[in-house]
Each structure stands twice: as structure tokens, then as C-alpha cells.
Coordinates of C-alpha atoms and ligand atoms in Angstrom, one line a residue:
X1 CA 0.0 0.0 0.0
X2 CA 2.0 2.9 -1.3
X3 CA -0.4 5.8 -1.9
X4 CA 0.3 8.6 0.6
X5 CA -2.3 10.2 3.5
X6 CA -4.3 12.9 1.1
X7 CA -4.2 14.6 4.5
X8 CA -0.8 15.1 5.3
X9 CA 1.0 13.8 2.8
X10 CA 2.3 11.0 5.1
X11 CA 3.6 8.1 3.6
X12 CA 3.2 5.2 6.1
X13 CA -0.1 3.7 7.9
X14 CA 0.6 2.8 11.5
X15 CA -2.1 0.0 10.4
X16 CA -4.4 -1.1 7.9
X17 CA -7.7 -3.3 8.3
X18 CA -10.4 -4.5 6.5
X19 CA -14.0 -3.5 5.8
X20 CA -17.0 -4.9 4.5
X21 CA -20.6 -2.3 2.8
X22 CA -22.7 -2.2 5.8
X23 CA -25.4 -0.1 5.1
X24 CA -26.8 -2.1 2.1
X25 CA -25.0 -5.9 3.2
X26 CA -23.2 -5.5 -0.8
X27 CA -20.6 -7.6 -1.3
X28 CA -17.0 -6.7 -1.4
X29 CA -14.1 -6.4 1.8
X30 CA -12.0 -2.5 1.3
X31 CA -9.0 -1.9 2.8
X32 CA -8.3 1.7 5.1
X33 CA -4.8 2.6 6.4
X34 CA -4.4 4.7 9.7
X35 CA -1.7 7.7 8.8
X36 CA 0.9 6.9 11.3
X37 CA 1.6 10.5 11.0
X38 CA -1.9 12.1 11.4
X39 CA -4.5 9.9 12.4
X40 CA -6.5 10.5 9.7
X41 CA -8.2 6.9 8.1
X42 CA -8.1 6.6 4.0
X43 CA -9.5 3.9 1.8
X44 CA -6.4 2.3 0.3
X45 CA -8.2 0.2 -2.8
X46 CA -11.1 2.4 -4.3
X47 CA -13.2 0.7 -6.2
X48 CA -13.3 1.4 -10.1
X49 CA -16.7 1.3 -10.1
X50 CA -17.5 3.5 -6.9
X51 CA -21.0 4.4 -8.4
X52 CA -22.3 0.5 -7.8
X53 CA -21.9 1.4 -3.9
X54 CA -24.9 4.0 -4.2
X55 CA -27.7 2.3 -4.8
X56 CA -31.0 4.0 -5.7
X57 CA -32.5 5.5 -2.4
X58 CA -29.1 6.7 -1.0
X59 CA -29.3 10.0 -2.0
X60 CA -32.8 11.9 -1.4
X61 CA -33.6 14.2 -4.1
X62 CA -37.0 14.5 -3.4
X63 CA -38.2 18.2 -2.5
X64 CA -40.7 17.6 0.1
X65 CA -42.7 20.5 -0.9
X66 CA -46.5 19.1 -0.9
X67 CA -48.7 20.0 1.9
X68 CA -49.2 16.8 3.4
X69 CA -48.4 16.3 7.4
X70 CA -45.0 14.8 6.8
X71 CA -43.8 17.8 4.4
X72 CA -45.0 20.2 6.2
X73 CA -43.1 18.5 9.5
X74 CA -39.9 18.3 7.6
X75 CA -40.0 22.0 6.6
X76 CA -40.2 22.7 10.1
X77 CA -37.8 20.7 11.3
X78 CA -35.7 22.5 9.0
X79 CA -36.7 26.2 9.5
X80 CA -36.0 25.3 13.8
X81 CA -32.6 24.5 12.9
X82 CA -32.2 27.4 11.1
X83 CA -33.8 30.1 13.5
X84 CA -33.6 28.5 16.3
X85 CA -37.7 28.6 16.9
X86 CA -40.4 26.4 16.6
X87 CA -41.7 24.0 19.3
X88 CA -42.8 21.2 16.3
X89 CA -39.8 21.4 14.7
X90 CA -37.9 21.3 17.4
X91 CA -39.2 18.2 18.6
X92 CA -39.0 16.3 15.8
X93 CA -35.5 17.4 15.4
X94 CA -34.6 16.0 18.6
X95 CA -36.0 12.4 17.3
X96 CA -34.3 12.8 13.9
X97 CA -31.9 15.1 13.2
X98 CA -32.4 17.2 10.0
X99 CA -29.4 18.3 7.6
X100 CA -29.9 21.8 9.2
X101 CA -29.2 20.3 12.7
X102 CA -27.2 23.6 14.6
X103 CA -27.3 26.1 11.6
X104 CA -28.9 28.6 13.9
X105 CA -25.4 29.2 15.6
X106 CA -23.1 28.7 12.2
X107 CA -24.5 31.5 10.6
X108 CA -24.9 33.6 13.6
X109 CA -21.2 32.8 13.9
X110 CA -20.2 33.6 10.1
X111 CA -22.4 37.1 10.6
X112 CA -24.2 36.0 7.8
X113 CA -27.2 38.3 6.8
X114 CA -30.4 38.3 4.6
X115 CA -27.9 39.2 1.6
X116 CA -25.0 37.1 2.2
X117 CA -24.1 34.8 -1.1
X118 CA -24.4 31.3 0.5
X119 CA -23.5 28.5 -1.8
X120 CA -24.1 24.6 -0.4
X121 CA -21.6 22.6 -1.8
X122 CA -23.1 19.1 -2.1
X123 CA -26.4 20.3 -1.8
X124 CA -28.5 17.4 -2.6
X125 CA -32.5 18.2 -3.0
X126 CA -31.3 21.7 -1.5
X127 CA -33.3 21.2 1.9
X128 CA -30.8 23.7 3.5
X129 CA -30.7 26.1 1.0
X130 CA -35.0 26.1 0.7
X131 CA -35.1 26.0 4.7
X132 CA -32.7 29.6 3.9
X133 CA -35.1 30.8 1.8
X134 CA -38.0 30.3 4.1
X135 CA -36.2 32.5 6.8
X136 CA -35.4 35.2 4.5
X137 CA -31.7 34.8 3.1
X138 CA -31.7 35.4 -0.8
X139 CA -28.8 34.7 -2.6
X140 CA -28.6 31.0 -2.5
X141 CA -27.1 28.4 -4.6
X142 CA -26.3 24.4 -4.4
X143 CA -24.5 22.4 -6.6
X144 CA -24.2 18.7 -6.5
X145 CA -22.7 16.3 -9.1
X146 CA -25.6 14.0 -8.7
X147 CA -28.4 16.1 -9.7
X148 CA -30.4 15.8 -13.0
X149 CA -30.2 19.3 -14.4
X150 CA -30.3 22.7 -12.9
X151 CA -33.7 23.8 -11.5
X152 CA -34.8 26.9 -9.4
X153 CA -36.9 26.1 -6.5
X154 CA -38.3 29.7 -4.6
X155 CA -35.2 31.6 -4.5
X156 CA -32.2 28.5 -4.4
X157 CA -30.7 28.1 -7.8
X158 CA -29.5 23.9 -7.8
X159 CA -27.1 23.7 -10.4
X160 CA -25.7 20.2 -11.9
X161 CA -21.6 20.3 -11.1
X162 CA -18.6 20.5 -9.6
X163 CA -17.4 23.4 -7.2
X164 CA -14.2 22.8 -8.9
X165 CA -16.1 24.1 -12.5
X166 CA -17.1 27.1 -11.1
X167 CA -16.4 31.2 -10.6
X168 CA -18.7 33.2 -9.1
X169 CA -17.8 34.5 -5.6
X170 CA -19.6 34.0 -2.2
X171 CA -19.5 35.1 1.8
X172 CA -20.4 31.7 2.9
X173 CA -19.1 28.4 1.3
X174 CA -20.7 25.5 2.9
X175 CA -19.9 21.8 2.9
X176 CA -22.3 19.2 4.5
X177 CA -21.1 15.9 4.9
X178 CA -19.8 15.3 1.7
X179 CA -15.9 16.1 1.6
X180 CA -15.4 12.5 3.3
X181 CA -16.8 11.2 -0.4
X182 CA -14.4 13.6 -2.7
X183 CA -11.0 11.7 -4.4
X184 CA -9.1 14.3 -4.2
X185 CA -10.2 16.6 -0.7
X186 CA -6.8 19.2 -0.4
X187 CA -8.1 20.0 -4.1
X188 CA -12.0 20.1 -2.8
X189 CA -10.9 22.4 0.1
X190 CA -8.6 24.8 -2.9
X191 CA -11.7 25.1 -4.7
X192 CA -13.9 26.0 -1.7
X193 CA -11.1 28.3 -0.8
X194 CA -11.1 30.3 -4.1
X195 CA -15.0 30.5 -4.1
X196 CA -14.5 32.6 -1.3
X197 CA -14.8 36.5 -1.3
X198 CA -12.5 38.7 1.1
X199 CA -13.1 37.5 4.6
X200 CA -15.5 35.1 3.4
X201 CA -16.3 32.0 5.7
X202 CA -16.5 28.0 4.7
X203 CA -18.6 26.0 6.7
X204 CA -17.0 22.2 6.7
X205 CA -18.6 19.4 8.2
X206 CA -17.0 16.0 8.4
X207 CA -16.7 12.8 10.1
X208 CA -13.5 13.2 11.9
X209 CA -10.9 10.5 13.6
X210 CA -10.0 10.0 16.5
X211 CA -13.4 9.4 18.4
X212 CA -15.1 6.7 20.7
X213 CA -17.3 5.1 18.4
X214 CA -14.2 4.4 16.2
X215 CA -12.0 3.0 18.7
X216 CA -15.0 1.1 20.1
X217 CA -16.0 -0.2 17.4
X218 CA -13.2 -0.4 14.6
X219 CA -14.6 -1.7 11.5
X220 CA -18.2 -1.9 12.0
X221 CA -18.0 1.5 12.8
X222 CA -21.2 3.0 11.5
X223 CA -19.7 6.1 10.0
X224 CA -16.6 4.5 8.5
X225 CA -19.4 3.6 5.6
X226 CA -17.2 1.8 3.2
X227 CA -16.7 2.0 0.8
X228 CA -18.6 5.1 0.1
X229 CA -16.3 6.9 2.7
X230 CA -12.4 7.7 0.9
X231 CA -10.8 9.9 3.6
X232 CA -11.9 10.9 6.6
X233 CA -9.9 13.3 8.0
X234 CA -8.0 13.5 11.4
X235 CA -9.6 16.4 12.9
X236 CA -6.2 18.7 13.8
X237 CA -5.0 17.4 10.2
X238 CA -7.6 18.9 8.6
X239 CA -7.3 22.2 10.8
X240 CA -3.8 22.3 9.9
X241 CA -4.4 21.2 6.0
X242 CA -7.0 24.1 5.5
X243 CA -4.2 26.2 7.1
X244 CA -2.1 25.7 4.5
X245 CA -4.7 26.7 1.9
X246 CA -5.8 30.2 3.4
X247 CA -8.5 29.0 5.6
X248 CA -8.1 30.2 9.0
X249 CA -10.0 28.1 11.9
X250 CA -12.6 30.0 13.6
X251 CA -14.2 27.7 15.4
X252 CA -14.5 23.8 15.4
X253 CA -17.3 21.9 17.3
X254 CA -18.5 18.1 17.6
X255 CA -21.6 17.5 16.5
X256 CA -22.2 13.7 16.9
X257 CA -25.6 12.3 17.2
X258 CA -26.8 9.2 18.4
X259 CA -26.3 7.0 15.3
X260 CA -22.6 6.8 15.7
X261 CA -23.3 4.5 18.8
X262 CA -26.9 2.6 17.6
X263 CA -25.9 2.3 14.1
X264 CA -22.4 1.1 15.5
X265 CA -24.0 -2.2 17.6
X266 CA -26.6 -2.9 14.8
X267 CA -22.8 -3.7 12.6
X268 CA -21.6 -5.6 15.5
X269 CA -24.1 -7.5 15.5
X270 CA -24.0 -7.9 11.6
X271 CA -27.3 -6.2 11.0
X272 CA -27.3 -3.9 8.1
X273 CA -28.8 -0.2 8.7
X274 CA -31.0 -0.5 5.9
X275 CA -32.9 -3.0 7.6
X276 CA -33.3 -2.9 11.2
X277 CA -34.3 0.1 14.0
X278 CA -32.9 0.5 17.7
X279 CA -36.1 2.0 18.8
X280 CA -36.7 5.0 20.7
X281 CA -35.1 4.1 24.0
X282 CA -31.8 2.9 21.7
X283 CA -31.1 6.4 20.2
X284 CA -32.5 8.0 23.4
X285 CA -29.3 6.3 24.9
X286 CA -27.5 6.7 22.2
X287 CA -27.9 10.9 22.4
X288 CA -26.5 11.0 25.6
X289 CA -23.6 9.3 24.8
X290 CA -23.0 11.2 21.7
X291 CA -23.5 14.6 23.9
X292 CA -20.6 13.0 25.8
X293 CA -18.5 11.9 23.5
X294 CA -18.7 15.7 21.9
X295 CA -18.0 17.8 25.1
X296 CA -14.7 15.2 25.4
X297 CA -14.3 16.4 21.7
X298 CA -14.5 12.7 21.2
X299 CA -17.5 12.7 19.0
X300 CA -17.4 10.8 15.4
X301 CA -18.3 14.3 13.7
X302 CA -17.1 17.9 13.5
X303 CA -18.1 21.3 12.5
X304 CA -15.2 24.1 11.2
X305 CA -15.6 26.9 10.6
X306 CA -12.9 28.9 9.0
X307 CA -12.5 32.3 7.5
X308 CA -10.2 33.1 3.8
X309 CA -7.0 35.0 5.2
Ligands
ZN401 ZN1 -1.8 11.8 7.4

């Protein structure tokens, strides 16, 4: 295993191990190496044909903008994230965490206003950028690879692409959960970089190593997801890596939920996600721990924030 830690640039795993698709039970063992320098993980043999590991139903591109009861619950879940208000959406955040889950304090914390340019890189349906719109920000744009064509929905342009193939400038350049999927992520983290205007802020949020769920559970870690997931970064590595690139760390939080510990025994038990529930008392359990595990800092998940210097 010669490549090199897309992190650091180390050369040398302190060790490797093997791991099988979870989340659907497909077939197939994957290799990750542990950067003896860093700490960040790294899938050493990529599948050629990565797009057989997401099956239809993995990504939700369905805009959820009917007025039936679960709709109109989603869109509040979101718009409590986002604002911070709203007893029902609140509630059912708690229960299920929406992709909007502590946005209230990020863009407090980026000073972002009605009129900052926001752009959600691997945006999916665009749930975040439509719960934006509902609060009253109005320059908004997604982009994700995955979608079918560009669309407007209310005021969030979703355009087909890359972040790479782009040139427009924004304030706030924001990455959910999808840099842990990108081949290349120094040159994902460039491109976010020169999106940026002066003093503009990226938003990254990531899976991060070390944490308790990982050393727990190794392997059948839940959110090791092979082999969907190709680096997921050591948290200071990344700090340090976005350094290097002009993006200066303003603040970093874990933000861990519950199905890092739940999803985690369901594996151990050899029970793939897609097919089995803890039950309420499970991920009741399961939030505490992650609450934890993320005042330690030792939660399986991490918001940055950083700023272009
Ligand atoms: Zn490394």
C-alpha cells in the first residue's frame, strides 16, 4: 500500500484493516490505512466502479414541498434549525436530526445576513438552501454532481456540477457531509477556498478521527461507511491542512448524534442499517452518549468553521 495520507501527505499507515458495505450488506471487503503521522483513516483500494456502492434510495432528491403532514413536518424541522424557533420542529428534530441540525449558531457565527451569497456545496434536493429561503436569506445556490439538471426552487438556484467548475464569488461556502466522499479533498478544500470573497467563511462538516465510536467499534464503525467513505480526516490534520490553503480556523465543534453509537451495535451485531431500527429508548441512549462523547471532543463528527485569510 503505497499511496500517501491525502491529508498530510504521510507516507506510512501505523495499520491497515479490512471492511465490509454495511449499510446495504453489498458484497466486497475494502481496505483503510491509519496515517501513522496524522490519524487520519483513507481507503487504500477504491473501487473502479464506486457508483455501484450507491444504490438508488441513497441519495434523497426528493423536494418535500406538498402540503401533506410529513412535508409540512420536515420544513419545520428545517426552519427550527435554522432560527432556532419552533416547538414542532424542534421536537421532531430531537427524534431525527435534520441536515440543518445547529445552523442557527453557524450562521450567527459567520455574521451572515439576509444578503450574504451562500452557496451549499453538495447540496443534494437543497433542503438547506430552501429552509434559507423560508427565513429570508436570498442569494442562494447548491451544486451537487448528482443532480439531473439545474432547477430553481423559490429563491435557491441547484445547479448540476462541480465546485471545482465554477467562478462566481460568495460570503459563505458551505460543505455538508460530503468532503469524506471527494478523491481528491486538499483540491476540494482549494476550490472552496477560491469560491470565497475577502473575509469570506466555509462552513466544513465532516466525520473526523479519532473518536469513541471508532475505537470502540473499529470496523463496523457506522460512519466509516465503506466504501462510500475515501478519507476521513484527522480532525487537527484537517485544521492544519486548511491552514495551508488560506482558511483560517474560527471555530470547530462536535456535532455527533446518536447513530454513531446505535448504528455502530446494529454492525456488530451484523445487522445492516438499511434493515433494522434500535427504537426510541436505543437512540435516546445513544444521544446522551453522543452529547458526551462531543463535550470530550470525542464525538465521530465535527463542524469548522474557517474564515479566507
Ligand atoms: Zn496523514
Amino acid at each position: 500500500m503505497s499511496a500517501a495520507c491525502k491529508m498530510c501527505g504521510g507516507a506510512r499507515w501505523a495499520r491497515t484493516f479490512a471492511a465490509r458495505e454495511r449499510q446495504f450488506a453489498l458484497p466486497g471487503e475494502f481496505t483503510y490505512g491509519e496515517c501513522a503521522a496524522c490519524g487520519s483513516l483513507q481507503l487504500l483500494d477504491v473501487p473502479a466502479s464506486l457508483g455501484d456502492y450507491y444504490p438508488p434510495g441513497y441519495y434523497s432528491f426528493e423536494v418535500p414541498a406538498g402540503g401533506g403532514p410529513v412535508a409540512r413536518l420536515k420544513r419545520a424541522s428545517a426552519l427550527a434549525a435554522v432560527t432556532g424557533r419552533g416547538a414542532v420542529g424542534r421536537a421532531l428534530g430531537v427524534l431525527q436530526p435534520p441536515p440543518t441540525a445547529g445552523m442557527a449558531h453557524w450562521l450567527a457565527a459567520a455574521g451572515a445576513t439576509p444578503d450574504t451569497r451562500v452557496l451549499d456545496v453538495g447540496c443534494g434536493s437543497g433542503a438547506l438552501l430552501r429552509a434559507m429561503d423560508a427565513v429570508g436569506y436570498r442569494d442562494l445556490t447548491g451544486v451537487d454532481p448528482f443532480l439531473d439538471r439545474d432547477r430553481t426552487v423559490g429563491r435557491v438556484r441547484l445547479l448540476r456540477g462541480t465546485v471545482e467548475a465554477m467562478d462566481a464569488t460568495f460570503d459563505l461556502v458551505m460543505m455538508h457531509h460530503a468532503l469524506e466522499h471527494v478523491p481528491e479533498p486538499a483540491e476540494t478544500l482549494r476550490a472552496l477556498r477560491a469560491r470565497l470573497s475577502a473575509g469570506g467563511h466555509c462552513l466544513v462538516r465532516v466525520p473526523v478521527a479519532p473518536s469513541e465510536a471508532f475505537r470502540r467499534y473499529g470496523d463496523r464503525w457506522v460512519q466509516l461507511d465503506a466504501p462510500r467513505h475515501l478519507v476521513i480526516p484527522n480532525a487537527d490534520a484537517l485544521e492544519r491542512l486548511a491552514a495551508r490553503l488560506g482558511l483560517a480556523l474560527v471555530e470547530r465543534r462536535h456535532d455527533s448524534t446518536a447513530i454513531q453509537f446505535w448504528g455502530s451495535e446494529l454492525y456488530a451485531r451484523d445487522v445492516p442499517l438499511s434493515r433494522a431500527d434500535v427504537g426510541w429508548v436505543g437512540k435516546q441512549r445513544g444521544r446522551l452518549r453522543a452529547a458526551r462523547a462531543n463535550r470530550r471532543g470525542e464525538g465521530d463528527q465535527a463542524a469548522f468553521l474557517f474564515r479566507a485569510v
